[in-house]
mmCIF file of C-alpha atoms and ligand atoms in Angstrom:
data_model
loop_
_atom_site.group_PDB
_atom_site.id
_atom_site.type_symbol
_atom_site.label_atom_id
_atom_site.label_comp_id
_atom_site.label_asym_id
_atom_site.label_seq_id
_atom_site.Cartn_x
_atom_site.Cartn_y
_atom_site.Cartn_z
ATOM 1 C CA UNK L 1 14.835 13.092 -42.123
ATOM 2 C CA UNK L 2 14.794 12.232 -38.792
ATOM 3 C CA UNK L 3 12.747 14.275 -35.936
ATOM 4 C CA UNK L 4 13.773 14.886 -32.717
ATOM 5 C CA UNK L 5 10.615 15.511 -30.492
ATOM 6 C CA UNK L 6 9.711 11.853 -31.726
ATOM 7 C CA UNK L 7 12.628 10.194 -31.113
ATOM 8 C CA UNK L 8 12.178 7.089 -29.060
ATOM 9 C CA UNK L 9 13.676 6.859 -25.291
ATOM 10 C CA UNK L 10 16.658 4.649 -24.911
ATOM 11 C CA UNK L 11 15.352 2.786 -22.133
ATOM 12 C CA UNK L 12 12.242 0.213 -22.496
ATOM 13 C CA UNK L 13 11.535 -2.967 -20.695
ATOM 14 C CA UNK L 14 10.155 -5.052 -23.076
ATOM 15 C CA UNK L 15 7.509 -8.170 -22.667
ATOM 16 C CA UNK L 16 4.714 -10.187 -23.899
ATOM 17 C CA UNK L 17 1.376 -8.077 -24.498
ATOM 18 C CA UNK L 18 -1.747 -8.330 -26.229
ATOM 19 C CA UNK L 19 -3.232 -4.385 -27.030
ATOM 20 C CA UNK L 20 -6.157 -3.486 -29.018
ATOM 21 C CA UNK L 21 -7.111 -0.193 -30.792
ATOM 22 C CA UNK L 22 -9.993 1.418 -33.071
ATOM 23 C CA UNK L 23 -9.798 3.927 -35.514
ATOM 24 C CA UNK L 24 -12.036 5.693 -38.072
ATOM 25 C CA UNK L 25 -11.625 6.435 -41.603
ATOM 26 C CA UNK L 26 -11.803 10.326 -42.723
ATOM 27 C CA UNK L 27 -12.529 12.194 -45.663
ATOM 28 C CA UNK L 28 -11.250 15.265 -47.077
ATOM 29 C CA UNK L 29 -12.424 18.807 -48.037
ATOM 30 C CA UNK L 30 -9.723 20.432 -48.734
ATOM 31 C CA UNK L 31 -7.345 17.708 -50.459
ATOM 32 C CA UNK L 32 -4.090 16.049 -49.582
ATOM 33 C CA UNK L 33 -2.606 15.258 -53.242
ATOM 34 C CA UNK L 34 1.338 15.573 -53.865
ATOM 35 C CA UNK L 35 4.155 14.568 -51.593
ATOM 36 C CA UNK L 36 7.256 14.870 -51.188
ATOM 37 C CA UNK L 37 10.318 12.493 -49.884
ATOM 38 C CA UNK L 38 8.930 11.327 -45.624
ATOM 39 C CA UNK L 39 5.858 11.847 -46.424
ATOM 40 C CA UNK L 40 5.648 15.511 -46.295
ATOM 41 C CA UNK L 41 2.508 17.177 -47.595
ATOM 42 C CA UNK L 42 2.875 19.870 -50.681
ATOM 43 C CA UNK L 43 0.211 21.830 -49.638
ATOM 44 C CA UNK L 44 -2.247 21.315 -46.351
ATOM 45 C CA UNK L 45 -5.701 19.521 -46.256
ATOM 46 C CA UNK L 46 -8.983 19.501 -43.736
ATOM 47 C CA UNK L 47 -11.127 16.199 -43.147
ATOM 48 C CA UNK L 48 -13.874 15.258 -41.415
ATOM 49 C CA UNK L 49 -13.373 12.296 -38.784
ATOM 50 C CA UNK L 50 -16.631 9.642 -39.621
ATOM 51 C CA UNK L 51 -18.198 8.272 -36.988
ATOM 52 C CA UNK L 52 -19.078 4.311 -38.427
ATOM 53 C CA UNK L 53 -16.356 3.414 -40.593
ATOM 54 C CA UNK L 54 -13.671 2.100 -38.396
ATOM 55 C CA UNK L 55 -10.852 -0.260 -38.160
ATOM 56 C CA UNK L 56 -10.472 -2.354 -35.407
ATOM 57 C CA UNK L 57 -6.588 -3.675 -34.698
ATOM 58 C CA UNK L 58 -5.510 -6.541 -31.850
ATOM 59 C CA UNK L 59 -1.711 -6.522 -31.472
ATOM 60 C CA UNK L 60 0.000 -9.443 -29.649
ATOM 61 C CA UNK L 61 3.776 -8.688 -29.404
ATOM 62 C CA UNK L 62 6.370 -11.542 -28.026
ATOM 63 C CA UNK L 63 9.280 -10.298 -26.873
ATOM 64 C CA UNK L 64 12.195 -11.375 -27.715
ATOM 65 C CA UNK L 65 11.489 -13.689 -30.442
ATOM 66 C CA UNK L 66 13.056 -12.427 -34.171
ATOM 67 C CA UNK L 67 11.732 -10.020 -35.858
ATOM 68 C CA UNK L 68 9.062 -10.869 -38.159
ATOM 69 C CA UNK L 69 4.882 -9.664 -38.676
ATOM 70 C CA UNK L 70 1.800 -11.716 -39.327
ATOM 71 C CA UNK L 71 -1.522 -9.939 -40.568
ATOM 72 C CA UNK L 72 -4.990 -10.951 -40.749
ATOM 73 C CA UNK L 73 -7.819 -9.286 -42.338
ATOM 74 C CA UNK L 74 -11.133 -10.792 -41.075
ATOM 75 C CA UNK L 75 -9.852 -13.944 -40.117
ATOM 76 C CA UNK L 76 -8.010 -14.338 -43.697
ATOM 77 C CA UNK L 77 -4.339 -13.909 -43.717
ATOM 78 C CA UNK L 78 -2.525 -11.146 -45.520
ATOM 79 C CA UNK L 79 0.921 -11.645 -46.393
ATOM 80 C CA UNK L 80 1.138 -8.695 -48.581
ATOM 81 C CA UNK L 81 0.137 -6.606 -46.014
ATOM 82 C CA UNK L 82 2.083 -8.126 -43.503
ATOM 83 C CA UNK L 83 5.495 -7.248 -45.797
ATOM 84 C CA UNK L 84 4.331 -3.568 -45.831
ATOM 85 C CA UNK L 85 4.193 -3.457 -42.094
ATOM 86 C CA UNK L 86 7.521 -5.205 -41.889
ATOM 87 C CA UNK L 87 9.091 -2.653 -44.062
ATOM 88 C CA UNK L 88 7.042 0.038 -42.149
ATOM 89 C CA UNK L 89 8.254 -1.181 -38.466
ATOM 90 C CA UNK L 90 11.774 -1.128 -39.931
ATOM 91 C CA UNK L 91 11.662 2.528 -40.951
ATOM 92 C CA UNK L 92 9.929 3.995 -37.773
ATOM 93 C CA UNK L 93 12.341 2.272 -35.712
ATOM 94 C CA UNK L 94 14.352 5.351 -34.375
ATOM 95 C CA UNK L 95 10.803 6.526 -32.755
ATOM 96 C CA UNK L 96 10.241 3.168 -30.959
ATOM 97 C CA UNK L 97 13.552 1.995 -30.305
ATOM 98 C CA UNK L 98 12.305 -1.772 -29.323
ATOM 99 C CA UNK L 99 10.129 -2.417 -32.290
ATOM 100 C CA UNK L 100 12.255 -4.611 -34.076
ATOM 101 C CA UNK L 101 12.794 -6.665 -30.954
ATOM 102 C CA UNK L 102 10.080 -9.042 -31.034
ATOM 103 C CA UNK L 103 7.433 -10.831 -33.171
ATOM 104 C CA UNK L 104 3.671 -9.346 -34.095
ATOM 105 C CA UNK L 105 0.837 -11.119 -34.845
ATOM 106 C CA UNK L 106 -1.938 -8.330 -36.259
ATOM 107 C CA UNK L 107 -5.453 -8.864 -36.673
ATOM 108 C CA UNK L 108 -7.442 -6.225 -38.148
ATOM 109 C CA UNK L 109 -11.555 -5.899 -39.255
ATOM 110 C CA UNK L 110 -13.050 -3.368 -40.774
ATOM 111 C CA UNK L 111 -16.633 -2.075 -40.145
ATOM 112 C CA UNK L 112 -17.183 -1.240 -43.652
ATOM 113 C CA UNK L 113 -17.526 -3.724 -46.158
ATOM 114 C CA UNK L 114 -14.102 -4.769 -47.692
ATOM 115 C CA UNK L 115 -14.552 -4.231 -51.980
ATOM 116 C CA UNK L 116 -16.461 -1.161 -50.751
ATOM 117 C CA UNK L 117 -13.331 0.875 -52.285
ATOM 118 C CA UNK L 118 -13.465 3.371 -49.062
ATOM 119 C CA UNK L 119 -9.865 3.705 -48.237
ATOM 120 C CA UNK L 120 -9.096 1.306 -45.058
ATOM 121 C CA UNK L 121 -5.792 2.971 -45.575
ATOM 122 C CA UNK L 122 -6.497 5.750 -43.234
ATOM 123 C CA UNK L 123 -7.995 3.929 -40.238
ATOM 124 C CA UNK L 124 -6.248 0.772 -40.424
ATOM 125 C CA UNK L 125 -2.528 2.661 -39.912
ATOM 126 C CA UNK L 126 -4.486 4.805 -37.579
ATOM 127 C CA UNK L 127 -5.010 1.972 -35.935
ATOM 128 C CA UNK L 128 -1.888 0.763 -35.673
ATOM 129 C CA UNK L 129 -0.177 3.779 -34.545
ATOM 130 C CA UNK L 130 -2.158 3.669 -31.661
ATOM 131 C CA UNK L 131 -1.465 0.268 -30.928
ATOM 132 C CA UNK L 132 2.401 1.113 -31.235
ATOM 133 C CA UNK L 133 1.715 3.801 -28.621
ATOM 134 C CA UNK L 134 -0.039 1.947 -26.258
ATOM 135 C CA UNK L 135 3.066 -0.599 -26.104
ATOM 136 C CA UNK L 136 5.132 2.008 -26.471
ATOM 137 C CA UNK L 137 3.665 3.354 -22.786
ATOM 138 C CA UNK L 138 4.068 0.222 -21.379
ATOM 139 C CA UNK L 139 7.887 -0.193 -21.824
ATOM 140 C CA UNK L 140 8.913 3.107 -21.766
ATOM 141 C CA UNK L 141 6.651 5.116 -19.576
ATOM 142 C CA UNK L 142 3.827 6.994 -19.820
ATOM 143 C CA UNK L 143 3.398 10.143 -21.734
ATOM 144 C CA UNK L 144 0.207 12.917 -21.668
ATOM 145 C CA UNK L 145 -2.486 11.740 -23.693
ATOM 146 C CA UNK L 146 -2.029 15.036 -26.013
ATOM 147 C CA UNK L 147 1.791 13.951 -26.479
ATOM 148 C CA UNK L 148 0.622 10.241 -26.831
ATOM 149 C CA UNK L 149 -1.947 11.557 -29.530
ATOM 150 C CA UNK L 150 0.619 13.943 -31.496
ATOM 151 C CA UNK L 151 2.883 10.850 -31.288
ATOM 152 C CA UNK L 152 0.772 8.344 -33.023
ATOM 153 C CA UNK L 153 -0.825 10.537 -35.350
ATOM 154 C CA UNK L 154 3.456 11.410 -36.540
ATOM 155 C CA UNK L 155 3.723 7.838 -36.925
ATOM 156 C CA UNK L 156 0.155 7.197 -38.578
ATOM 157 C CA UNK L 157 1.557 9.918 -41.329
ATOM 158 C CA UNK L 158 4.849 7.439 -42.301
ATOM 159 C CA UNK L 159 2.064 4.967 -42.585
ATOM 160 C CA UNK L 160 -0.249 6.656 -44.846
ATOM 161 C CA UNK L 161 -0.109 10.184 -45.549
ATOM 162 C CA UNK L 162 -4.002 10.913 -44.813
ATOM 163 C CA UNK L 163 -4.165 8.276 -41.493
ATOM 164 C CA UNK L 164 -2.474 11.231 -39.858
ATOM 165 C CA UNK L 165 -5.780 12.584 -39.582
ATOM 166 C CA UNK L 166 -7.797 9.994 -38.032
ATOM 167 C CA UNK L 167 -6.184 10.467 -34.791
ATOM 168 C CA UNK L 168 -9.182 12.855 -33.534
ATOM 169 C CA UNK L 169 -12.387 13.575 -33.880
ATOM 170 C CA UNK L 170 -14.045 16.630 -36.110
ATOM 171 C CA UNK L 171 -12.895 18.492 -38.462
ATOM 172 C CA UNK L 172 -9.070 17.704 -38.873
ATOM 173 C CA UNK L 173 -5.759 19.584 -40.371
ATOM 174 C CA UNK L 174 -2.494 17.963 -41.686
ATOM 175 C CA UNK L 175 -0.038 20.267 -43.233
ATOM 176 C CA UNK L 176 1.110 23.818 -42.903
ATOM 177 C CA UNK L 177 -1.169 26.293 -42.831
ATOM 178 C CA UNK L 178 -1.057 30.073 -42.103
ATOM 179 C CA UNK L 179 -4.616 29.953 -41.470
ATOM 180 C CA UNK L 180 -4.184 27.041 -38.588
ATOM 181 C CA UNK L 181 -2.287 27.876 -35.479
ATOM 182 C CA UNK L 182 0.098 24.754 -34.662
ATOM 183 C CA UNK L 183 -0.360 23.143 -37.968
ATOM 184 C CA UNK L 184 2.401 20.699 -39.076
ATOM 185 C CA UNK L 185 3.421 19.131 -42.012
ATOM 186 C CA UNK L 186 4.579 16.058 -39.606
ATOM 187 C CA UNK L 187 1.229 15.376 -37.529
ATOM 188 C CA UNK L 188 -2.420 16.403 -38.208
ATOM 189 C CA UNK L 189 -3.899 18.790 -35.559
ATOM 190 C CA UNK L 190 -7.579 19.436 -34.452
ATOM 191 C CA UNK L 191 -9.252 22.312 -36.113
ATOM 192 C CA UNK L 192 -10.569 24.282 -33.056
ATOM 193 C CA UNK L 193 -14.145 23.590 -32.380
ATOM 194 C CA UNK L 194 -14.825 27.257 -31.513
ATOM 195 C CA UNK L 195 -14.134 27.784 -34.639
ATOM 196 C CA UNK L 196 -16.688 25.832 -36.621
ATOM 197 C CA UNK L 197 -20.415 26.835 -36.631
ATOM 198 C CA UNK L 198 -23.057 24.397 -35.766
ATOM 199 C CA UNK L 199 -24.092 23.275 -39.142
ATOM 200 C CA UNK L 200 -20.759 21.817 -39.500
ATOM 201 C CA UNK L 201 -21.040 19.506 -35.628
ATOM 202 C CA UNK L 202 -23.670 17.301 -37.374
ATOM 203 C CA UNK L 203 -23.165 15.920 -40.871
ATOM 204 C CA UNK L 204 -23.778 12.885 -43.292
ATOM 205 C CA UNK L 205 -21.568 11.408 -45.442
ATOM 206 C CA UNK L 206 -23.193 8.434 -47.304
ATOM 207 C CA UNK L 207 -20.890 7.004 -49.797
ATOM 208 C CA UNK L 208 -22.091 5.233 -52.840
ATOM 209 C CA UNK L 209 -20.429 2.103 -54.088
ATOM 210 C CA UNK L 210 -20.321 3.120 -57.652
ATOM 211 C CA UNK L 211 -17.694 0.716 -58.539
ATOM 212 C CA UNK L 212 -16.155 -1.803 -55.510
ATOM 213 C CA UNK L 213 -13.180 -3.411 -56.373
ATOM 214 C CA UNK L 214 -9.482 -2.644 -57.137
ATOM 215 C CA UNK L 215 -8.687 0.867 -57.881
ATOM 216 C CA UNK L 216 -6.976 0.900 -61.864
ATOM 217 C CA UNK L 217 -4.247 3.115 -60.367
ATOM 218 C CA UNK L 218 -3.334 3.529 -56.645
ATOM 219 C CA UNK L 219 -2.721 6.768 -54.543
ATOM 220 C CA UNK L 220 0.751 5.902 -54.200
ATOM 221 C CA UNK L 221 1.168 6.058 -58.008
ATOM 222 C CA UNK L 222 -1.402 8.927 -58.595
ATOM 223 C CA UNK L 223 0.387 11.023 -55.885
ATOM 224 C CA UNK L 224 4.036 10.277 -57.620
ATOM 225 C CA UNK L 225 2.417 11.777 -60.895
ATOM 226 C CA UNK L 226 1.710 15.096 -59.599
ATOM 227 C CA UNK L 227 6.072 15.357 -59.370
ATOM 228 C CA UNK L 228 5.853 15.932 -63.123
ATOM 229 C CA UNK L 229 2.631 17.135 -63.738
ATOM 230 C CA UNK L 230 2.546 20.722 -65.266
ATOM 231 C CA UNK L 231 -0.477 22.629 -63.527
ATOM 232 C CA UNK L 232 0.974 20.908 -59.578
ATOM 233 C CA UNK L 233 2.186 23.742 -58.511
ATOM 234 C CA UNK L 234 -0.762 26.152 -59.520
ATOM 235 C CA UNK L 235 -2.343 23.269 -57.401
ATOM 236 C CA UNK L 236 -1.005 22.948 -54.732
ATOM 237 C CA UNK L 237 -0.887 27.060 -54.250
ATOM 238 C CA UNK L 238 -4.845 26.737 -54.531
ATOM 239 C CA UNK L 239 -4.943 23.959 -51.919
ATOM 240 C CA UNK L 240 -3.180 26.835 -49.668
ATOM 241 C CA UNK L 241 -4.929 29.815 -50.485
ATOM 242 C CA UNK L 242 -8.269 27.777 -50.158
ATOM 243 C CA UNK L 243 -7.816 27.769 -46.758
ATOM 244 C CA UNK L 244 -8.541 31.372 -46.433
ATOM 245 C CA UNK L 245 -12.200 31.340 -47.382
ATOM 246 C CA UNK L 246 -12.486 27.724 -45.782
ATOM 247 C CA UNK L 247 -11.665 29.066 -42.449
ATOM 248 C CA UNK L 248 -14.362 32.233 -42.878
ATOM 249 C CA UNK L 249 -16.793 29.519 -44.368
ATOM 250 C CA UNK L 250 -16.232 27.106 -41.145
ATOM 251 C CA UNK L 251 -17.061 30.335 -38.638
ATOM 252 C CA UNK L 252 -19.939 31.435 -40.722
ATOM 253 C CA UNK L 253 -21.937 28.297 -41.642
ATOM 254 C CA UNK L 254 -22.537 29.913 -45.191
ATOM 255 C CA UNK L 255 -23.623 26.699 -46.732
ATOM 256 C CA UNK L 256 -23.473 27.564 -50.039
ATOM 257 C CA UNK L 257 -19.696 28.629 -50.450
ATOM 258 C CA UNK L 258 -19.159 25.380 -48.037
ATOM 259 C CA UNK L 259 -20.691 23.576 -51.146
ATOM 260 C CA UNK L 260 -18.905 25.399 -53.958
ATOM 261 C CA UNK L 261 -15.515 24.654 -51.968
ATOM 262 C CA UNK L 262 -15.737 21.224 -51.284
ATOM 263 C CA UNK L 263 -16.806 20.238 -54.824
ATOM 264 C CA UNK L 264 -14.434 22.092 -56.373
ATOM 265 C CA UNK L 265 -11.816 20.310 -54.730
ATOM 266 C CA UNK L 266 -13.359 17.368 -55.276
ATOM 267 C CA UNK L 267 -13.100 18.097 -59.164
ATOM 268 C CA UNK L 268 -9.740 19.544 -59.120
ATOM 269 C CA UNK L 269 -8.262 16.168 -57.606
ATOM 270 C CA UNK L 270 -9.887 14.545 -60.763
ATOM 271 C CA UNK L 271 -8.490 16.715 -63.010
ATOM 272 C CA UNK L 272 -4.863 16.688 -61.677
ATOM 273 C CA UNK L 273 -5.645 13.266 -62.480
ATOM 274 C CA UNK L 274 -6.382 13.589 -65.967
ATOM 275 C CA UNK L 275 -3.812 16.219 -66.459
ATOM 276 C CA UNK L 276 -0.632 13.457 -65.173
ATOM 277 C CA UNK L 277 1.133 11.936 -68.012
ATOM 278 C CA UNK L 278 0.140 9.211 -68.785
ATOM 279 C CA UNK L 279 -3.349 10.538 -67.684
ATOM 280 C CA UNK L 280 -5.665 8.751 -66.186
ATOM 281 C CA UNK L 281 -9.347 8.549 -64.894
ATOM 282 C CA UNK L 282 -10.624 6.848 -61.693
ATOM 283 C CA UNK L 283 -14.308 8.631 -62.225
ATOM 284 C CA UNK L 284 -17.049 5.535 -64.028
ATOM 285 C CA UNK L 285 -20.250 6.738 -65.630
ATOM 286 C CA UNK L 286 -22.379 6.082 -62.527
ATOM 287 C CA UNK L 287 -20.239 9.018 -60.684
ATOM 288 C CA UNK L 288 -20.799 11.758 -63.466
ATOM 289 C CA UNK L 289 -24.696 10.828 -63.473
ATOM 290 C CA UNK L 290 -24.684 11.096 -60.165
ATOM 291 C CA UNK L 291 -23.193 14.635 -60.060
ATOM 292 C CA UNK L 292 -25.368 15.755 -62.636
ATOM 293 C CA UNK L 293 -28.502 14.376 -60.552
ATOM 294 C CA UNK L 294 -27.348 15.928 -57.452
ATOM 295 C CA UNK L 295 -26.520 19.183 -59.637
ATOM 296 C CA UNK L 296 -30.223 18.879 -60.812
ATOM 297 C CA UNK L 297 -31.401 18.547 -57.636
ATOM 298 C CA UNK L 298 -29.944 21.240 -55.870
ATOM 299 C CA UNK L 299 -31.255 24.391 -58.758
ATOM 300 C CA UNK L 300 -34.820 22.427 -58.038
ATOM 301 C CA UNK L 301 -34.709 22.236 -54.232
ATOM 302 C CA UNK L 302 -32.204 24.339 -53.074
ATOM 303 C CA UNK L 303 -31.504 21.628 -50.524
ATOM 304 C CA UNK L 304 -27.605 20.973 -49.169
ATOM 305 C CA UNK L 305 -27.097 18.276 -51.122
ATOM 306 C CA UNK L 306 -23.219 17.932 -52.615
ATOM 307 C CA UNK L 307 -20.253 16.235 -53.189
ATOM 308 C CA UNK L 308 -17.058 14.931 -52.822
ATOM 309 C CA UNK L 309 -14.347 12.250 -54.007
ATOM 310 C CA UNK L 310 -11.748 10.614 -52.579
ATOM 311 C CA UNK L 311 -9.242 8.475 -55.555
ATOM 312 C CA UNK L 312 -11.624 5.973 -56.836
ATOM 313 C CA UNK L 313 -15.534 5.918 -58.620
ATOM 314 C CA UNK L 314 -16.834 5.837 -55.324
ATOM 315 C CA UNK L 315 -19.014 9.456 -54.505
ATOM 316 C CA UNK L 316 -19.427 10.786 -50.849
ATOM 317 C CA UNK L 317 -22.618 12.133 -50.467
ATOM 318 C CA UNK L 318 -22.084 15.234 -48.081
ATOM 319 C CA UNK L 319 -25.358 16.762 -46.440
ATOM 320 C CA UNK L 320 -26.458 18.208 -43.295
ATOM 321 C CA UNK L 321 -29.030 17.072 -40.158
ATOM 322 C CA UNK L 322 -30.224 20.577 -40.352
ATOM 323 C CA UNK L 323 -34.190 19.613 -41.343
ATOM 324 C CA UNK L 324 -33.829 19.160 -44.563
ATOM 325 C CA UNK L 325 -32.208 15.741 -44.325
ATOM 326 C CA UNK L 326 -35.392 13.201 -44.718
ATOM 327 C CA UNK L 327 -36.269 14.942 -48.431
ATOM 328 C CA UNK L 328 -32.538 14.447 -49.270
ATOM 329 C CA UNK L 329 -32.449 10.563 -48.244
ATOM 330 C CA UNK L 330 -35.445 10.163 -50.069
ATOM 331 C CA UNK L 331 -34.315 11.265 -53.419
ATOM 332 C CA UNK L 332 -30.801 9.386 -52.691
ATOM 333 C CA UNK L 333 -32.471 6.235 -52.675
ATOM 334 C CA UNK L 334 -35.411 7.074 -55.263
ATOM 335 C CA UNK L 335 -32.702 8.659 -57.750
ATOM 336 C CA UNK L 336 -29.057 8.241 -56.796
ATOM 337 C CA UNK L 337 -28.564 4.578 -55.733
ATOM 338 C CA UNK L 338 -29.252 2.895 -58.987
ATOM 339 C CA UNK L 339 -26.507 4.224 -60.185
ATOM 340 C CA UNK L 340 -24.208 1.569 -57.624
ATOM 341 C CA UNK L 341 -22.848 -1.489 -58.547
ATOM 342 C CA UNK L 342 -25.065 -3.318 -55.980
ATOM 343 C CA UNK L 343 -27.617 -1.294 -54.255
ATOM 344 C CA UNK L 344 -24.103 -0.343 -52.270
ATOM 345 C CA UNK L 345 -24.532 2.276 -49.930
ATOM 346 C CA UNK L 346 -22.309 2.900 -46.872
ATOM 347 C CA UNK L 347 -24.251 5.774 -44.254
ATOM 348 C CA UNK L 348 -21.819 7.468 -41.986
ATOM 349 C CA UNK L 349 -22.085 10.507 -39.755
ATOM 350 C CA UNK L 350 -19.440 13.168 -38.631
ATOM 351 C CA UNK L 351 -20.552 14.796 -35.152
ATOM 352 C CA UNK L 352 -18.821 15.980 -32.337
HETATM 353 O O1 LIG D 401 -3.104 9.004 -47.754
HETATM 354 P P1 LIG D 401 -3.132 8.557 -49.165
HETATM 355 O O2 LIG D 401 -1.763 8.367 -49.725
HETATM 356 O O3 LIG D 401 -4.040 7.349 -49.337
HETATM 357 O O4 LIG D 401 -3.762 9.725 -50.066
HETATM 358 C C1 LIG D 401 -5.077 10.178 -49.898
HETATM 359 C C2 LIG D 401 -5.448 11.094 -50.981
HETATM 360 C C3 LIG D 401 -6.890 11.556 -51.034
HETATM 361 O O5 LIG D 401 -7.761 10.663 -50.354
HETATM 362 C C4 LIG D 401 -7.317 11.604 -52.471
HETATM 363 C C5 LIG D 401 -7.030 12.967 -50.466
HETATM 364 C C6 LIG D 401 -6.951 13.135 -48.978
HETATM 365 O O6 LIG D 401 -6.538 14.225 -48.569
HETATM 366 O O7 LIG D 401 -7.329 12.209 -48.233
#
């Protein structure tokens, strides 16, 4: 499928240049699982933009020289990676009609520790698309900075499906919505900030490391399993209709359907999981106790203390700076973090 407000201008001037980018990882509330062929969304999802966990990208491009892509991860090369750039250059091509026409050499760090599991995915083709857009400006002109934006979060999306949202800040939306005027199922758009109460400007998200490592089945495959999975469409009508009360809940700041929302979307991702054939589970022992122990907490405290997951073991720690906060980092490192491989904890912030 080929889209025409993307489509690359004919003429460029091409030439040597060195650009570099930075992008942040996201998470979702409202989940992203099931695609179809381009990278299309089957039903719409909702992040929040972190504030720490970031990718930063140099590009050098040569002009003229063959085609061909180097990557580096840290200082290590990646030739793995580098062949799924290569393959992803080729196929955005018709948007950035000289991208074939020279050689890359990428170098890429993360701010988050690398076997930490949280998906580099999202921020590191986040990343990238900006970098294409910033050379794309410089040989073929210069565009607005909200068509610039659009642009490379359109291109982020053929990455990875979810990078589409790291393009800005907040609370984010990729996929139709009824509920979300200009949503697309080809670029993520900014969930209006008039439109989210307070509570919502200032949040934690502390992930535990439950399990770091290699995932025992990857998103690609997971989200390939939902085509023949029995209960997807029940799903993915859920996913759509759940925008309804999320969009009341974001105006309101009632915390406690916020809660109920988010972790039942959380579980529902889990259990489309275990549903696929063959089934499979991505959830260790450490992330059930530690759902229970937040579940424990919360009919003791009453405190804002909840969930979410993204594919893996690993458990986001969602929870407000609304006063409450210092009790709630207390009993995540008294009660929560020996359930972690390593003491692993990584602390990140959404506010805008
Ligand atoms: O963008 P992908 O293909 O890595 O898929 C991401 C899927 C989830 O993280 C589980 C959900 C989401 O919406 O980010």
């Amino acid at each position: 499928m080929t889209t025409n407000e993307f489509l690359g201008k004919e003429n460029f001037t091409i030439q040597n240049k060195t650009v570099s980018e930075s992008c942040p990882s996201n998470i979702a509330l409202i989940k992203y699982w099931g695609k179809y062929k381009d990278q299309i969304p089957a039903n719409p999802s909702i992040s929040f933009t972190l504030n720490h966990c970031k990718t930063n990208t140099e590009m050098e491009f040569f002009a003229n020289e063959p085609f061909s892509v180097q990557t580096f991860l840290s200082g290590n090369e990646e030739v793995k990676f580098a062949e799924k750039i290569e393959k992803y250059f080729k196929n955005i091509e018709q948007y950035l009609p000289w991208i074939l026409k020279g050689k890359y050499v990428i170098k890429t760090e993360n701010t988050f520790p690398h076997s930490s599991g949280i998906a580099s995915s999202a921020s590191g083709f986040g990343a990238i698309a900006k970098c294409l857009m910033t050379l794309d400006e410089e040989f073929s002109g210069k565009t607005s900075e909200d068509e610039s934006l659009r642009k490379a979060s359109f291109l982020a999306r053929l990455g990875s499906g979810s990078a589409c949202r790291s393009l800005y800040n907040g609370l984010v939306v990729w996929g139709k919505s009824d509920e979300v005027e200009g949503s697309s199922d080809l670029f993520a758009v900014k969930y209006s900030d008039d439109e989210i109460h307070p509570v919502f400007k200032d949040f934690n998200d502390w992930v535990l490391l439950i399990h770091e490592g290699v995932k025992s089945v990857s998103s690609t495959v997971g989200h390939g399993l939902m085509n023949t999975n029995p209960y997807a469409e029940r799903r993915f009508q859920e996913a759509r209709e759940n925008f309804v009360p999320m969009k009341e809940i974001l105006k309101s700041g009632n915390m406690e359907e916020f809660i109920k929302l988010v972790e039942h979307e959380a579980l529902t991702l889990h259990a489309m999981m275990m549903m696929s054939d063959p089934a499979f589970i991505l959830m260790k022992t450490g992330t059930l106790e530690v759902i229970n122990k937040i579940w424990d907490f919360r009919k003791e405290t009453n405190l804002p203390l909840f969930f979410t997951l993204d594919a893996g073991a690993n458990v986001h720690l969602l929870f407000p700076n609304d006063g409450s906060e210092e009790q709630i980092k207390s009993f995540i490192e008294t009660e929560l973090l020996q359930h972690t491989q390593k003491n692993g904890v990584v602390k990140d912030v959404t506010k805008f």
